[in-house]
Each structure stands twice: as C-alpha cells, then as structure tokens.
Short mmCIF file of C-alpha atoms in Angstrom, two decimals:
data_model
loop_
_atom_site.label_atom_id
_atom_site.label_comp_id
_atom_site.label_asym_id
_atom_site.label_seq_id
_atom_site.Cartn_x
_atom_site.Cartn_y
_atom_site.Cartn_z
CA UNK A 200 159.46 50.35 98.99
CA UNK A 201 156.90 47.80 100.42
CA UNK A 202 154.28 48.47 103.08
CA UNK A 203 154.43 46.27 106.10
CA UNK A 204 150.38 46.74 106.28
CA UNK A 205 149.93 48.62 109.33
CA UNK A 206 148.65 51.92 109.74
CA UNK A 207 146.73 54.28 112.53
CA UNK A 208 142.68 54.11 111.98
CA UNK A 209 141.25 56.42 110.13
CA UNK A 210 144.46 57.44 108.25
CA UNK A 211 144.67 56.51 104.58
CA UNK A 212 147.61 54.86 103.14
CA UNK A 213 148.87 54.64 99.46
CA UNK A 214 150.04 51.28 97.83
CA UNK A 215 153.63 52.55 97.73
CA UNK A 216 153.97 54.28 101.57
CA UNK A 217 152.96 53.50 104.89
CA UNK A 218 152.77 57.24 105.49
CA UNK A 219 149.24 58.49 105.42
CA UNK A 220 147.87 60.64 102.85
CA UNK A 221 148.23 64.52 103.49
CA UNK A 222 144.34 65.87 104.16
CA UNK A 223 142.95 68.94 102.25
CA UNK A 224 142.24 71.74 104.47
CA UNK A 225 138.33 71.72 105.77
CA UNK A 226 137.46 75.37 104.84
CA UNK A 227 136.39 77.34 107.30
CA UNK A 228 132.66 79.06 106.73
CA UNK A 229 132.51 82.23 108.06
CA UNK A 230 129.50 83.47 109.63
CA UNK A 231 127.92 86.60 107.66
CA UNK A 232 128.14 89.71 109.57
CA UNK A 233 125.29 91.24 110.32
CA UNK A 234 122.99 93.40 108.46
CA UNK A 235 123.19 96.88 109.63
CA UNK A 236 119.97 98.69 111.07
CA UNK A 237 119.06 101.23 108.84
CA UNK A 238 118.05 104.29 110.43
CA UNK A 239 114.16 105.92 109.81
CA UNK A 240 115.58 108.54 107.60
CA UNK A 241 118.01 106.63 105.52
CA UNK A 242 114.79 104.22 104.80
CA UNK A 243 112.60 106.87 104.24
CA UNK A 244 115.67 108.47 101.72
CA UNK A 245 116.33 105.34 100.01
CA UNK A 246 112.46 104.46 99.39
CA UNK A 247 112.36 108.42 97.86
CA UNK A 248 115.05 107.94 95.85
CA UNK A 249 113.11 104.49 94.49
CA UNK A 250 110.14 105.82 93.88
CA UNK A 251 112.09 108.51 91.80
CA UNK A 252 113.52 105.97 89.84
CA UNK A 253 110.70 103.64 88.59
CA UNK A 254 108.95 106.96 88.14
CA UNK A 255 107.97 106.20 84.54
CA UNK A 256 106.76 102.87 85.56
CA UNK A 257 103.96 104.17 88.44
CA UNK A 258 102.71 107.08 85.88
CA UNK A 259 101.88 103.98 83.89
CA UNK A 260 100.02 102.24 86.70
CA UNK A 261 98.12 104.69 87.20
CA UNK A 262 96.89 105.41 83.63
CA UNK A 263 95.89 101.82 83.91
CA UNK A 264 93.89 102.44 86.93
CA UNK A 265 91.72 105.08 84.63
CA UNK A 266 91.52 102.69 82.15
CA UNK A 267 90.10 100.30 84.81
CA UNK A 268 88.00 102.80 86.03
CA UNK A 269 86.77 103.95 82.47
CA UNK A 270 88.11 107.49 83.13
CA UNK A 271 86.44 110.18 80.25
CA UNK A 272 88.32 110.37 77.02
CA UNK A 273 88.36 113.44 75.43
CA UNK A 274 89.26 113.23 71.83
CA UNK A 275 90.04 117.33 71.71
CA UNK A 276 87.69 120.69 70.58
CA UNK A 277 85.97 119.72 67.79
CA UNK A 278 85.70 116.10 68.23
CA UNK A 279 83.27 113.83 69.38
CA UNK A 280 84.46 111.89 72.60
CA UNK A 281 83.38 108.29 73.32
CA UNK A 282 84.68 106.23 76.08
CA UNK A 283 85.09 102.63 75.62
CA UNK A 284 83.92 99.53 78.21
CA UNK A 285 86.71 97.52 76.67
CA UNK A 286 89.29 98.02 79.11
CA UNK A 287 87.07 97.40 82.52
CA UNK A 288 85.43 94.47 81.12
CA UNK A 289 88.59 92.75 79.84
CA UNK A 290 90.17 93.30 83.17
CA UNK A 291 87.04 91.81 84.95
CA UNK A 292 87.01 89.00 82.28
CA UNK A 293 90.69 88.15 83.23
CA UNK A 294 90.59 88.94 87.08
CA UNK A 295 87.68 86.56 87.36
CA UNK A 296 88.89 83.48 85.56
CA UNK A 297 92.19 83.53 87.63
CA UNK A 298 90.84 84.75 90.83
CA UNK A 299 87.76 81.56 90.59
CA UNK A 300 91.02 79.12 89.84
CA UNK A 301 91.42 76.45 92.30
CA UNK A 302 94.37 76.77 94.19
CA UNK A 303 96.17 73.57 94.31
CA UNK A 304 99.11 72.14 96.87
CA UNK A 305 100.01 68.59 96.11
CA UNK A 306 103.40 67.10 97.01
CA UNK A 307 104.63 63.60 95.59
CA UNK A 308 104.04 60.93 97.52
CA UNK A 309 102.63 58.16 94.62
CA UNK A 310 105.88 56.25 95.03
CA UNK A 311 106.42 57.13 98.55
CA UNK A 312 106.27 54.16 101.47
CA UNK A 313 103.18 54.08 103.32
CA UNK A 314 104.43 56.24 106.54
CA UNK A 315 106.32 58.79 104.41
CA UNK A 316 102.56 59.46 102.39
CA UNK A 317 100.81 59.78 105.64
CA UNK A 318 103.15 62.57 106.68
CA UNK A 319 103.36 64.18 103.36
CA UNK A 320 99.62 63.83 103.19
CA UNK A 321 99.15 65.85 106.66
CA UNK A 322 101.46 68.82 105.23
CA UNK A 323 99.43 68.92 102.16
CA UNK A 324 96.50 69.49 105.03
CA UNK A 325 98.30 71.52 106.67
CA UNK A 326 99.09 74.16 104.08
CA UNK A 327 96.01 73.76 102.68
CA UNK A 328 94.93 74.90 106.65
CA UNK A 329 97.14 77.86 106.47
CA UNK A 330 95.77 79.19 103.23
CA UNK A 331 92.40 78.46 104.46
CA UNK A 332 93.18 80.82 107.97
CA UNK A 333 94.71 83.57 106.10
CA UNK A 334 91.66 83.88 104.27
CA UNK A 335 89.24 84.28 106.56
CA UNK A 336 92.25 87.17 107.93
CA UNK A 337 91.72 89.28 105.22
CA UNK A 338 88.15 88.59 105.06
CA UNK A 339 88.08 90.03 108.22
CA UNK A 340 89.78 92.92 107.43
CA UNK A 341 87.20 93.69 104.61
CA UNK A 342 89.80 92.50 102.06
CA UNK A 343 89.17 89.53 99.22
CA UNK A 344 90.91 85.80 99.33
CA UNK A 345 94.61 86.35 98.53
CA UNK A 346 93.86 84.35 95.20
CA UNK A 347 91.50 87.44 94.17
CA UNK A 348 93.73 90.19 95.39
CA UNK A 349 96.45 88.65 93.19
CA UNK A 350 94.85 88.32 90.32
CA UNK A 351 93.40 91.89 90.60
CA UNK A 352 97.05 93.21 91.22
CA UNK A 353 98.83 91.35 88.51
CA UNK A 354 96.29 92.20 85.80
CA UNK A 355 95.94 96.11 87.10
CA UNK A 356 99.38 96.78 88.02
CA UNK A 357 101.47 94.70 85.77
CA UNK A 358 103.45 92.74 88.30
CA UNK A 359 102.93 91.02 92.00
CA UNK A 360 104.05 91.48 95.51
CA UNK A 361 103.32 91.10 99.43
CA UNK A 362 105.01 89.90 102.43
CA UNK A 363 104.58 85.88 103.29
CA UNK A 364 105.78 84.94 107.71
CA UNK A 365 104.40 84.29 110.81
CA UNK A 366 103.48 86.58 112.96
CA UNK A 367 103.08 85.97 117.03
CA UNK A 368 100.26 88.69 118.33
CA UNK A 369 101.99 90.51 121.25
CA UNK A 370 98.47 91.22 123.37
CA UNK A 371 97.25 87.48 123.03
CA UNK A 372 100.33 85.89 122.37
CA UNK A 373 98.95 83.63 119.37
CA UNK A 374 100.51 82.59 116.31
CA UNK A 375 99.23 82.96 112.65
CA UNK A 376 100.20 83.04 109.84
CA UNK A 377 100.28 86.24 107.00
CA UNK A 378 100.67 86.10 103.23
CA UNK A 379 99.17 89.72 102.21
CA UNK A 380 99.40 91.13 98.65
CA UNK A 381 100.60 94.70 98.45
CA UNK A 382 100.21 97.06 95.82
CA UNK A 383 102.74 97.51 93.59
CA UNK A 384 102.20 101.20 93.19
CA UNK A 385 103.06 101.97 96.76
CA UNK A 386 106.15 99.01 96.88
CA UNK A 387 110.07 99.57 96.77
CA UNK A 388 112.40 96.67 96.48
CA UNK A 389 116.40 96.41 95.86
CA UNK A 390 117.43 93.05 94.27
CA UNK A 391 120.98 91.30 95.11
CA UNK A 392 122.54 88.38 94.14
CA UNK A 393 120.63 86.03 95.21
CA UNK A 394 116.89 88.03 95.79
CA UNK A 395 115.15 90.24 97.38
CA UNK A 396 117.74 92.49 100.08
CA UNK A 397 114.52 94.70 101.28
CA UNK A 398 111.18 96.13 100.49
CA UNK A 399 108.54 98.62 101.65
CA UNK A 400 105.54 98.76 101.65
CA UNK A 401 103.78 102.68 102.03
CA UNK A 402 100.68 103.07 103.33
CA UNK A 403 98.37 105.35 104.71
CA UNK A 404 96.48 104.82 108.36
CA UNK A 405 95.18 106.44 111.01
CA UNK A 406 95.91 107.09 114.67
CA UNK A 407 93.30 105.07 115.73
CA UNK A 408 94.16 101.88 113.14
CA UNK A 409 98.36 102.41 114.41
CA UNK A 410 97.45 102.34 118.37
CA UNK A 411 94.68 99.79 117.59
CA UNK A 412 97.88 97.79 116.13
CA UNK A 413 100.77 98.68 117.50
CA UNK A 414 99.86 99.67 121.19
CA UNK A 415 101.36 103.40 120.74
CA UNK A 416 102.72 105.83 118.33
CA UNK A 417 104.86 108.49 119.14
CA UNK A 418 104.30 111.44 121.02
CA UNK A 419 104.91 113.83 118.66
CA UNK A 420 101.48 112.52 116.47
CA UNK A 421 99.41 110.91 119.28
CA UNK A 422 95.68 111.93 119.41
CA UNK A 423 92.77 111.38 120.92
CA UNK A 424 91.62 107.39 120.15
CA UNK A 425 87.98 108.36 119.69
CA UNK A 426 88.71 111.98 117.62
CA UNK A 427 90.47 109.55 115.52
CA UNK A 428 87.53 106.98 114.94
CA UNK A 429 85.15 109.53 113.93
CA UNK A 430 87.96 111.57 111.42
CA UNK A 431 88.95 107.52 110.06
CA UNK A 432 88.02 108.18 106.61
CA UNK A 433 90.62 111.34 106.04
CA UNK A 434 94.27 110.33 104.38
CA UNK A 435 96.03 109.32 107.87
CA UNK A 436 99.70 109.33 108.54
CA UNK A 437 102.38 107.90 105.80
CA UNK A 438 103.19 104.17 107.33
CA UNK A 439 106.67 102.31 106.34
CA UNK A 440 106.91 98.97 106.61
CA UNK A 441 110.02 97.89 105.88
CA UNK A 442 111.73 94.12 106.05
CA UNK A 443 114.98 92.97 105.28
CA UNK A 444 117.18 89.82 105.21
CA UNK A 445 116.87 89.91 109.22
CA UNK A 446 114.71 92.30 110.58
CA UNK A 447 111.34 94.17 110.14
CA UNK A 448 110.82 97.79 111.61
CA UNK A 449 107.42 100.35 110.65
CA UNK A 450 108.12 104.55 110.67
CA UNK A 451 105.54 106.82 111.39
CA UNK A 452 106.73 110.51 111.36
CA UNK A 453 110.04 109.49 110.52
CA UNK A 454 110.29 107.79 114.14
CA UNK A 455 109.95 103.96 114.85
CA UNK A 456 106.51 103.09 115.78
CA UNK A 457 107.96 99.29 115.76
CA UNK A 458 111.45 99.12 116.63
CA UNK A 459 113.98 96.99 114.75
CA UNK A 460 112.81 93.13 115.50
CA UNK A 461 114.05 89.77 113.93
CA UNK A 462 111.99 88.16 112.08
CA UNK A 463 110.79 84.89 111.60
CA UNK A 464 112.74 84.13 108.24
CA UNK A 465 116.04 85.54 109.46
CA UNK A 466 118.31 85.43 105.83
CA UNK A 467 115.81 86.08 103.09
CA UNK A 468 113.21 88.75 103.09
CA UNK A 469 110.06 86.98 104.09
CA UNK A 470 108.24 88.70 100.93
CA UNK A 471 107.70 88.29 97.13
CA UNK A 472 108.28 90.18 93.97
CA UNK A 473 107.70 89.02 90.77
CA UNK A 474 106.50 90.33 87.11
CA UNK A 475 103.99 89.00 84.84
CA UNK A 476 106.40 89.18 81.58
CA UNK A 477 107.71 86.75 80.09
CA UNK A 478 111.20 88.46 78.73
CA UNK A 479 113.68 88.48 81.38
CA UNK A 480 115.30 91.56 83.08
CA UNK A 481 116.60 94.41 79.99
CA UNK A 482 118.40 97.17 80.61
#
C-alpha cells in the first residue's frame, strides 16, 4: 500500500500507512496524599520509643562528654588514679582547626556568559549574606557561629544535626533565615526511602523563654512571666519540636504550644542528619 502524502498536523504517519501512529498513554501522576498530623502523644510515644532504641548509642555520648570534661578516673582500691588531659585537648585541637576553617560557597560560572556570572555572582553574595545573618542570630542568643557549633558537635557527639528554613516572625512580621545545630543527644529521626520522614529535637525551657517565643503556653503550666525570670536557671519544661515532610508543630505538657503549621519546605524535612563515619549504614 502507498501513501497519498496527506495527513492531519501533528499526527505521525509510517512509510507504509496513512493512518497515524497509535500514542502511548501519558501517565497520570498522582498527587501524594497527605501526611497525617500526628497527635502530641503519639509524637511524644514514638520519640520514647527512639530514644529507647539508640539507647546504647547516647550512654556512649555521654561517656564522651566526661572524657571532654576530664571526669576523675578511678583505677580501683589499691591503685593509684591519674586522669589524663589527652582527651580535652585533642578535642580542642580538632574543634579548633575545623571550627577556624573558612567556609566557602562558590558556584561555576568560569565558562558562564557575562549576564549568567553576574547573577550567579549575586547568589554567591547572597548566601554568603544568609550565613553571615544567621550568625550574628546565634550570637545573639549567646550561642557560637554555626561553623563552631558543628565542629564541637561532630567531634563530641560522633555525628551532626539541626534544622535549616525560613522562618517569618509572627509579632514583626520579618523574614530570616535559621540553620541551628542541635545536639545529637537530645535528637530522634526516622529515615525513609528517600531521607529524612521527621525529627525532634528535646529541649528544656522555661515559661518565661516559651511565652517570650511563642506568645502563650497552655493553661494548665502558665505562670507568672516575672516568677519565671528570676527561677530561669532551674530545668524548665520538656519542649518538642518536631518537623516533618510538611509541617512543624512544638508540645509542651503533652499539649500544642504551636499548632500544626506548613512549613516553608513542604516535601522534605527542612533539617539535616548525617554521621562522621566513613562505613556506610550496618546492621
């Protein structure tokens, strides 16, 4: 059979038929349902029931942390004891040379055209900026550069984490940005297929820190602001902040002090995990 040459636009023919070609389906994406909102106890269960399994891993932490703080050996009755500097000032020795590191952000632009290295020049200055602002943040706050608190957590602890988004101040409305290491020790995580699903962070504050930040806490545990400034150095109330793929929430006395909100890095968890080994995951 010949082809007499015509066929509709956009159809394809073959040499031997003036029929067009059938047309593979288009798959259809489907949307991912959302994430359900846990509930305060089921987060305050499930970070429980983490901590109960990487139990053997935060009893070693913290017999780093006395070798760090050069905690009293005691060789037994009968023995003479002597406590080595070793640990401390290897830990200082390493801490230093990482945390003094210059922290570099370049992106390639050598055989970029002219306009293309202008912009990628300004986002090198404007990360650069960011850094820069979240500094002076935790400076504020009485905390070192995040370079130093890094460095301190990854040689002390073993590993790294913290939580890395934008946050828009709901009294002044302003926008900044917040990359904050956490602790380890006090940090639950649950890995999927493709990262991080959630993570906690537990901390300790007082009244007067959660109203200062939050506006309110619940009735139940509400005090007097000023009683609260002058009791500010006792243990405080157990804090939760938890984020997922979607949203972020905080518990205080297993009630939301911040409900359920969106983030601003809605399908990834807008934090970081990581180890300092380098053998892969062994179970």
């Amino acid at each position: 059979m010949q082809s007499n040459g015509y066929h509709e636009p956009g159809q394809a023919t073959t040499a031997m038929s003036p029929y067009p070609a059938p047309q593979a389906p288009v798959p259809q994406i489907q949307p991912r349902p959302p994430i359900p909102i846990p509930t305060p106890d089921q987060i305050i269960a499930l970070v429980d029931a983490q901590e109960r399994y990487l139990g053997p891993l935060l009893l070693r932490m913290e017999s780093d942390w006395s070798l760090k703080t050069l905690a009293e050996f005691d060789a037994g009755e009968g023995y003479r004891s002597y406590t080595s500097n070793e640990p401390m000032t290897y830990f200082d020795k390493l801490t230093s040379e990482i945390a003094s590191g210059k922290l570099d952000i370049s992106l390639p632009t050598k055989r970029a055209q002219r306009t293309k290295r202008a912009k990628e020049s300004a986002a090198e200055r404007f990360f650069i900026g960011l850094f820069g602002s979240n500094d002076e943040r935790l400076l504020l706050l009485g905390e070192p550069p995040l370079l130093s608190s890094l460095a301190g957590f990854t040689n002390l602890r073993g590993s790294y984490c913290g939580r890395s988004l934008f946050i828009k101040d709901p009294q002044t409305g302003e926008t900044y940005v917040d990359i904050t290491a956490w602790d380890p020790l006090h940090v639950t995580w649950g890995i999927g297929a493709k990262g991080l699903k959630w993570i906690c962070h537990k901390s300790n504050k007082t009244r007067a820190q959660l109203i200062d930040e939050y506006g309110s806490i619940p009735g139940e545990i509400e005090g007097n602001y000023w009683d609260d400034q002058v009791a500010s150095d006792g243990p405080g109330l157990t804090v939760y902040d938890w984020y997922d793929e979607e949203n972020n929430m905080v518990i205080v006395g297993g009630k939301f002090i911040k409900p359920p909100e969106r983030h601003t890095t809605v399908g990834r968890v807008p934090a970081f995990f990581g180890s300092v080994s380098y053998l892969p995951l062994i179970q």
